[in-house]
Coordinates of C-alpha atoms in Angstrom, one line a residue:
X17 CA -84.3 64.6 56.1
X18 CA -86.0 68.1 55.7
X19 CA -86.6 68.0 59.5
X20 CA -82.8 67.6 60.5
X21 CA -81.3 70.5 58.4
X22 CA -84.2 72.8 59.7
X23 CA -83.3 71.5 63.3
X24 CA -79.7 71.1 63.1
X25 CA -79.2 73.6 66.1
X26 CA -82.2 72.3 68.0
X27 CA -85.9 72.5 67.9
X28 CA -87.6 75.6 68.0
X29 CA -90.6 78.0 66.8
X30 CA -88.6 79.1 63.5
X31 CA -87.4 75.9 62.6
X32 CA -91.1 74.8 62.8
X33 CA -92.2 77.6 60.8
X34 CA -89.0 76.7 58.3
X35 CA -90.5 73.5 58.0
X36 CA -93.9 74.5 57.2
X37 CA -93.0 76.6 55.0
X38 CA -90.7 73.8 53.3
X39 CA -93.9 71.1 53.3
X40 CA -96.6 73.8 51.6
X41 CA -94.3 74.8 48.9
X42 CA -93.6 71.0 47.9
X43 CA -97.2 69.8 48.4
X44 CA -98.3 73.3 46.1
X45 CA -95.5 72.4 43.7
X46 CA -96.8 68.0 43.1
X47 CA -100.3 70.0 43.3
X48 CA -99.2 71.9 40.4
X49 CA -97.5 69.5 38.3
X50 CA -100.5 66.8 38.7
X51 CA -103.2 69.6 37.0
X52 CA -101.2 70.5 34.4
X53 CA -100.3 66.4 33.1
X54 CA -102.4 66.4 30.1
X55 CA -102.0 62.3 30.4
X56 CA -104.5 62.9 33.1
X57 CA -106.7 64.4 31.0
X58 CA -107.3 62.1 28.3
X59 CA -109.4 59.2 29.2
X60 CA -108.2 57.1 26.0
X61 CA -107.9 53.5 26.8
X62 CA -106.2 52.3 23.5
X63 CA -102.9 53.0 25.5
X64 CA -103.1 50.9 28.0
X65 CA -99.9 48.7 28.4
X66 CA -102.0 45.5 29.3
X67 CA -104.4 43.8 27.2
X68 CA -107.6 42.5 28.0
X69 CA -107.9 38.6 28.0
X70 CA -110.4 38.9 25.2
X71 CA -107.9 40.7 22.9
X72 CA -104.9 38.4 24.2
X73 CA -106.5 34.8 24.6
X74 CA -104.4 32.2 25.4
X75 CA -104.8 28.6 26.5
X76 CA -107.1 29.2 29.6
X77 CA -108.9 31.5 28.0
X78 CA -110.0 29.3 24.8
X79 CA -112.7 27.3 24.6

């Protein structure tokens, strides 16, 4: 998508450079919004959205 607006008119050294320029800035930009999620930080489990089959038994899992 990116690569057809910057070569709309046809390939060349600019466009390449446009492009570049385009990729860094997004790739610096999901860089900086994955450091500062604080959800990454935290390394507590009691949110998980899945039990474990000892806190959830069910049928198979009784004895």
């Amino acid at each position: 998508m990116i690569g057809s607006i910057v070569f709309r008119d046809g390939v060349s050294d600019h466009g390449l450079h446009t492009l570049g320029i385009v990729l860094v800035a997004a790739g610096s930009a999901v860089l900086l919004l994955t450091v500062l999620d604080r959800r990454l930080m935290s390394r507590d489990t009691s949110q998980r959205n899945t039990p474990s089959p000892a806190e959830n038994p069910t049928k198979e899992n009784t004895s």
